[in-house]
Amino acid sequence: MRQSQRILAVVNDRALYDKVAKPLTRSSFEVNRVPSGAGALILVGNLRYNLILVEAPLPDIDLQSFVAAIRTFDSPCVGSSVVVLARNEEAARLSDALSGDDVLVVAASAEPAAVQSAISQALGVAARAAARLLVQLDAALEEGRLQRVGQTANISETGMLLSGTPPIPHGSRVRLTLELPGDPRTLSLSGEVVRHTSPEAESVTGIGVRFVEVAADSGARLREFLEQLHAQGEASADEEPELERGEQAPATG
């Protein structure tokens, strides 16, 4: 059974939400909708979302501050994809500065097919990041040297979520060695532990590692691998059937 993907829609305008809702109707999606940036930040501080869909401008927080908050290294959503629905030219200009790093910008006035395509693309980005690779971890800790073999729950050009490892202290430097499928050469990276997963909110137990030293050749090979997964993710997404809608209201205190 496919694991559900969690999606947060920070969209106050109901008509706009209805316009973009079609890609979110599959039963494998769990959708939360909130009308404000402040309400969204409460959720993203405690839950990991595969995709954050945000209307711009927000009624209470500027977009750059909102994205910066969810991109902090101790955030569960540091690697989440973001789609910005820009409602006016000013919002579009501000949003363009955030393009890249899994942030897609689309005009809220665009045709529904164009908006839905952007959302589907972002969901493909989140899916292709879920690569499972064996990783040799080596860390020098106060109590001695630690060597473990773990598995990536997801990986990007800037870091990975690694399962099967003990909760190594935050800030610890680690050496990572892994092999990419079809590449006989090992990939060696240096990283820093930036977070531990929350068993109550996430389905994986492990650590988040930010890459701090990546050789040019290793970075190029990793980028090529992720681009190949991207292409595969787009092809598989085209084959998924659309099922019933499953919007859920977020829990309130």
Short mmCIF file of C-alpha atoms in Angstrom, two decimals:
data_model
loop_
_atom_site.label_atom_id
_atom_site.label_comp_id
_atom_site.label_asym_id
_atom_site.label_seq_id
_atom_site.Cartn_x
_atom_site.Cartn_y
_atom_site.Cartn_z
CA MET A 1 0.00 0.00 0.00
CA ARG A 2 1.33 3.43 -0.96
CA GLN A 3 2.07 5.75 1.94
CA SER A 4 -0.06 8.91 1.99
CA GLN A 5 1.51 12.21 1.02
CA ARG A 6 0.70 15.11 3.32
CA ILE A 7 -0.17 18.43 1.66
CA LEU A 8 -0.72 21.85 3.27
CA ALA A 9 -2.79 24.43 1.37
CA VAL A 10 -2.24 27.94 2.77
CA VAL A 11 -5.05 29.41 0.68
CA ASN A 12 -7.61 31.85 2.07
CA ASP A 13 -9.64 32.30 -1.13
CA ARG A 14 -12.07 29.40 -1.47
CA ALA A 15 -12.53 29.97 -5.20
CA LEU A 16 -8.78 29.78 -5.73
CA TYR A 17 -8.57 26.60 -3.67
CA ASP A 18 -11.33 25.02 -5.72
CA LYS A 19 -9.39 25.94 -8.85
CA VAL A 20 -6.27 24.09 -7.75
CA ALA A 21 -7.90 21.20 -5.90
CA LYS A 22 -8.09 18.70 -8.76
CA PRO A 23 -4.50 17.34 -8.39
CA LEU A 24 -5.19 16.86 -4.67
CA THR A 25 -8.15 14.52 -5.06
CA ARG A 26 -6.30 11.22 -4.95
CA SER A 27 -6.95 9.02 -1.96
CA SER A 28 -3.19 8.79 -1.33
CA PHE A 29 -3.16 12.50 -0.34
CA GLU A 30 -3.93 13.90 3.09
CA VAL A 31 -4.80 17.59 2.67
CA ASN A 32 -4.87 20.26 5.39
CA ARG A 33 -6.08 23.77 4.53
CA VAL A 34 -5.45 26.91 6.60
CA PRO A 35 -6.18 30.56 5.73
CA SER A 36 -3.13 32.28 7.23
CA GLY A 37 0.65 32.08 7.35
CA ALA A 38 0.70 32.07 11.15
CA GLY A 39 -1.61 29.09 11.28
CA ALA A 40 0.49 27.29 8.69
CA LEU A 41 3.73 27.85 10.62
CA ILE A 42 2.23 26.12 13.67
CA LEU A 43 1.58 23.03 11.54
CA VAL A 44 4.89 22.99 9.66
CA GLY A 45 6.76 23.30 12.94
CA ASN A 46 5.34 19.95 14.03
CA LEU A 47 4.50 17.97 10.88
CA ARG A 48 6.33 17.15 7.70
CA TYR A 49 4.45 18.02 4.49
CA ASN A 50 5.41 16.71 1.06
CA LEU A 51 3.98 19.85 -0.55
CA ILE A 52 3.08 23.33 0.73
CA LEU A 53 0.71 25.26 -1.52
CA VAL A 54 0.70 28.96 -0.57
CA GLU A 55 -1.32 31.93 -1.80
CA ALA A 56 0.64 35.18 -2.19
CA PRO A 57 0.44 37.69 -0.77
CA LEU A 58 -0.40 36.12 2.57
CA PRO A 59 -2.70 38.17 4.82
CA ASP A 60 -0.36 38.23 7.81
CA ILE A 61 3.25 37.27 6.87
CA ASP A 62 5.45 38.30 3.96
CA LEU A 63 6.28 35.42 1.67
CA GLN A 64 10.06 35.53 2.11
CA SER A 65 9.75 35.24 5.88
CA PHE A 66 7.28 32.39 5.53
CA VAL A 67 9.55 30.39 3.20
CA ALA A 68 12.61 31.14 5.37
CA ALA A 69 10.76 29.77 8.41
CA ILE A 70 9.95 26.46 6.77
CA ARG A 71 13.46 26.18 5.30
CA THR A 72 15.30 26.34 8.62
CA PHE A 73 17.40 23.22 9.06
CA ASP A 74 15.55 22.07 12.19
CA SER A 75 12.17 22.30 10.45
CA PRO A 76 10.37 19.07 9.48
CA CYS A 77 9.56 20.83 6.17
CA VAL A 78 13.08 21.90 5.26
CA GLY A 79 12.93 19.68 2.17
CA SER A 80 9.25 20.15 1.31
CA SER A 81 8.26 21.35 -2.15
CA VAL A 82 6.47 24.72 -2.31
CA VAL A 83 4.10 26.07 -4.95
CA VAL A 84 3.39 29.81 -4.75
CA LEU A 85 0.12 31.09 -6.24
CA ALA A 86 0.90 34.72 -7.02
CA ARG A 87 -2.29 36.84 -7.10
CA ASN A 88 -0.75 40.05 -8.49
CA GLU A 89 2.36 41.37 -10.23
CA GLU A 90 4.05 42.45 -7.01
CA ALA A 91 3.57 39.01 -5.50
CA ALA A 92 4.93 37.46 -8.69
CA ARG A 93 8.08 39.63 -8.55
CA LEU A 94 8.69 38.75 -4.92
CA SER A 95 8.00 35.10 -5.58
CA ASP A 96 10.42 34.94 -8.51
CA ALA A 97 13.27 35.64 -6.09
CA LEU A 98 12.40 32.35 -4.39
CA SER A 99 12.37 30.24 -7.54
CA GLY A 100 14.50 27.12 -7.28
CA ASP A 101 15.16 25.07 -4.14
CA ASP A 102 11.88 23.20 -4.81
CA VAL A 103 9.88 26.47 -5.01
CA LEU A 104 7.62 26.85 -8.06
CA VAL A 105 5.83 30.12 -8.83
CA VAL A 106 2.62 30.26 -10.89
CA ALA A 107 0.13 33.06 -11.49
CA ALA A 108 -3.11 32.50 -9.61
CA SER A 109 -4.92 33.83 -12.70
CA ALA A 110 -3.41 31.19 -14.98
CA GLU A 111 -5.58 28.59 -16.63
CA PRO A 112 -6.51 25.73 -14.27
CA ALA A 113 -4.49 23.26 -16.36
CA ALA A 114 -1.32 25.36 -15.94
CA VAL A 115 -1.80 25.67 -12.19
CA GLN A 116 -2.56 21.99 -11.82
CA SER A 117 0.50 21.11 -13.91
CA ALA A 118 2.73 23.10 -11.53
CA ILE A 119 1.25 21.30 -8.55
CA SER A 120 1.70 17.91 -10.18
CA GLN A 121 5.31 18.80 -11.00
CA ALA A 122 5.97 19.75 -7.38
CA LEU A 123 4.43 16.52 -6.14
CA GLY A 124 6.71 14.70 -8.57
CA VAL A 125 9.70 16.49 -7.02
CA ALA A 126 8.65 15.31 -3.58
CA ALA A 127 8.16 11.73 -4.78
CA ARG A 128 11.47 11.46 -6.57
CA ALA A 129 13.30 12.66 -3.47
CA ALA A 130 12.21 9.47 -1.72
CA ALA A 131 15.15 7.43 -3.02
CA ARG A 132 16.32 4.47 -0.94
CA LEU A 133 20.12 4.27 -0.93
CA LEU A 134 22.43 2.46 1.47
CA VAL A 135 24.77 4.86 3.25
CA GLN A 136 27.89 4.15 5.30
CA LEU A 137 28.05 6.69 8.14
CA ASP A 138 31.20 7.46 10.11
CA ALA A 139 31.15 9.88 13.08
CA ALA A 140 33.67 10.78 15.76
CA LEU A 141 31.69 11.30 18.98
CA GLU A 142 32.75 12.04 22.55
CA GLU A 143 32.10 8.43 23.55
CA GLY A 144 34.07 7.08 20.61
CA ARG A 145 33.87 6.39 16.91
CA LEU A 146 30.50 5.39 15.47
CA GLN A 147 30.12 3.48 12.22
CA ARG A 148 26.70 2.47 10.91
CA VAL A 149 25.01 1.51 7.68
CA GLY A 150 21.69 3.32 7.16
CA GLN A 151 19.26 4.01 4.35
CA THR A 152 18.11 7.29 2.88
CA ALA A 153 14.41 8.07 3.32
CA ASN A 154 14.91 11.03 1.00
CA ILE A 155 17.84 12.87 -0.53
CA SER A 156 18.46 16.15 -2.33
CA GLU A 157 21.47 18.15 -3.48
CA THR A 158 21.71 19.78 -0.03
CA GLY A 159 21.06 16.95 2.40
CA MET A 160 19.36 13.67 3.28
CA LEU A 161 17.07 12.06 5.80
CA LEU A 162 18.81 8.92 7.01
CA SER A 163 16.99 6.05 8.73
CA GLY A 164 18.46 3.13 10.63
CA THR A 165 20.88 5.23 12.67
CA PRO A 166 20.88 6.24 16.34
CA PRO A 167 20.00 9.84 17.32
CA ILE A 168 23.49 11.30 16.84
CA PRO A 169 23.69 14.68 18.66
CA HIS A 170 22.76 17.84 16.78
CA GLY A 171 25.76 19.57 15.25
CA SER A 172 27.82 16.38 14.94
CA ARG A 173 29.95 16.15 11.80
CA VAL A 174 29.64 12.90 9.86
CA ARG A 175 31.26 11.31 6.84
CA LEU A 176 28.88 9.66 4.39
CA THR A 177 29.71 7.12 1.70
CA LEU A 178 27.14 5.81 -0.74
CA GLU A 179 26.77 4.33 -4.19
CA LEU A 180 24.36 5.59 -6.82
CA PRO A 181 22.56 3.01 -8.98
CA GLY A 182 24.48 2.34 -12.17
CA ASP A 183 27.56 4.25 -10.95
CA PRO A 184 30.51 2.05 -9.83
CA ARG A 185 32.22 4.95 -8.06
CA THR A 186 31.38 5.71 -4.44
CA LEU A 187 30.08 9.11 -3.47
CA SER A 188 31.82 10.66 -0.44
CA LEU A 189 30.22 13.58 1.39
CA SER A 190 30.71 15.47 4.63
CA GLY A 191 27.62 16.49 6.60
CA GLU A 192 26.23 17.91 9.80
CA VAL A 193 23.35 16.46 11.83
CA VAL A 194 20.65 19.14 11.89
CA ARG A 195 17.58 17.36 13.24
CA HIS A 196 16.05 14.17 14.61
CA THR A 197 12.74 12.86 13.29
CA SER A 198 9.62 12.94 15.43
CA PRO A 199 8.10 9.44 15.78
CA GLU A 200 4.72 11.01 16.59
CA ALA A 201 4.62 13.00 13.32
CA GLU A 202 6.77 11.06 10.86
CA SER A 203 6.77 7.50 9.62
CA VAL A 204 10.56 7.17 9.70
CA THR A 205 12.99 7.18 12.62
CA GLY A 206 16.31 8.77 11.81
CA ILE A 207 18.37 11.93 11.44
CA GLY A 208 18.46 14.85 9.03
CA VAL A 209 21.91 15.62 7.64
CA ARG A 210 22.89 18.81 5.82
CA PHE A 211 25.77 18.48 3.39
CA VAL A 212 28.63 20.83 4.27
CA GLU A 213 31.32 19.57 1.88
CA VAL A 214 30.60 18.12 -1.54
CA ALA A 215 33.30 17.75 -4.18
CA ALA A 216 32.39 19.17 -7.59
CA ASP A 217 32.38 15.73 -9.22
CA SER A 218 30.25 14.21 -6.46
CA GLY A 219 27.78 17.09 -6.64
CA ALA A 220 27.43 16.73 -10.42
CA ARG A 221 26.82 12.97 -10.17
CA LEU A 222 24.25 13.42 -7.42
CA ARG A 223 22.48 16.11 -9.46
CA GLU A 224 22.37 13.85 -12.51
CA PHE A 225 20.92 11.03 -10.39
CA LEU A 226 18.18 13.28 -9.02
CA GLU A 227 17.33 14.54 -12.50
CA GLN A 228 16.92 10.95 -13.68
CA LEU A 229 14.56 10.28 -10.77
CA HIS A 230 12.66 13.43 -11.69
CA ALA A 231 12.04 12.13 -15.21
CA GLN A 232 10.91 8.76 -13.85
CA GLY A 233 8.61 10.46 -11.34
CA GLU A 234 6.91 12.51 -14.05
CA ALA A 235 6.29 9.37 -16.12
CA SER A 236 4.78 7.43 -13.21
CA ALA A 237 2.63 10.38 -12.12
CA ASP A 238 0.94 10.38 -15.53
CA GLU A 239 -0.23 6.81 -14.89
CA GLU A 240 -1.85 7.44 -11.48
CA PRO A 241 -5.67 7.35 -11.44
CA GLU A 242 -7.67 10.13 -9.80
CA LEU A 243 -9.77 8.99 -6.87
CA GLU A 244 -12.07 10.59 -4.37
CA ARG A 245 -11.22 13.83 -2.58
CA GLY A 246 -10.01 13.68 1.02
CA GLU A 247 -9.65 17.21 2.44
CA GLN A 248 -9.15 17.31 6.19
CA ALA A 249 -9.37 20.22 8.57
CA PRO A 250 -6.30 20.77 10.78
CA ALA A 251 -6.56 20.04 14.46
CA THR A 252 -7.14 23.08 16.64
CA GLY A 253 -6.45 23.66 20.25
#
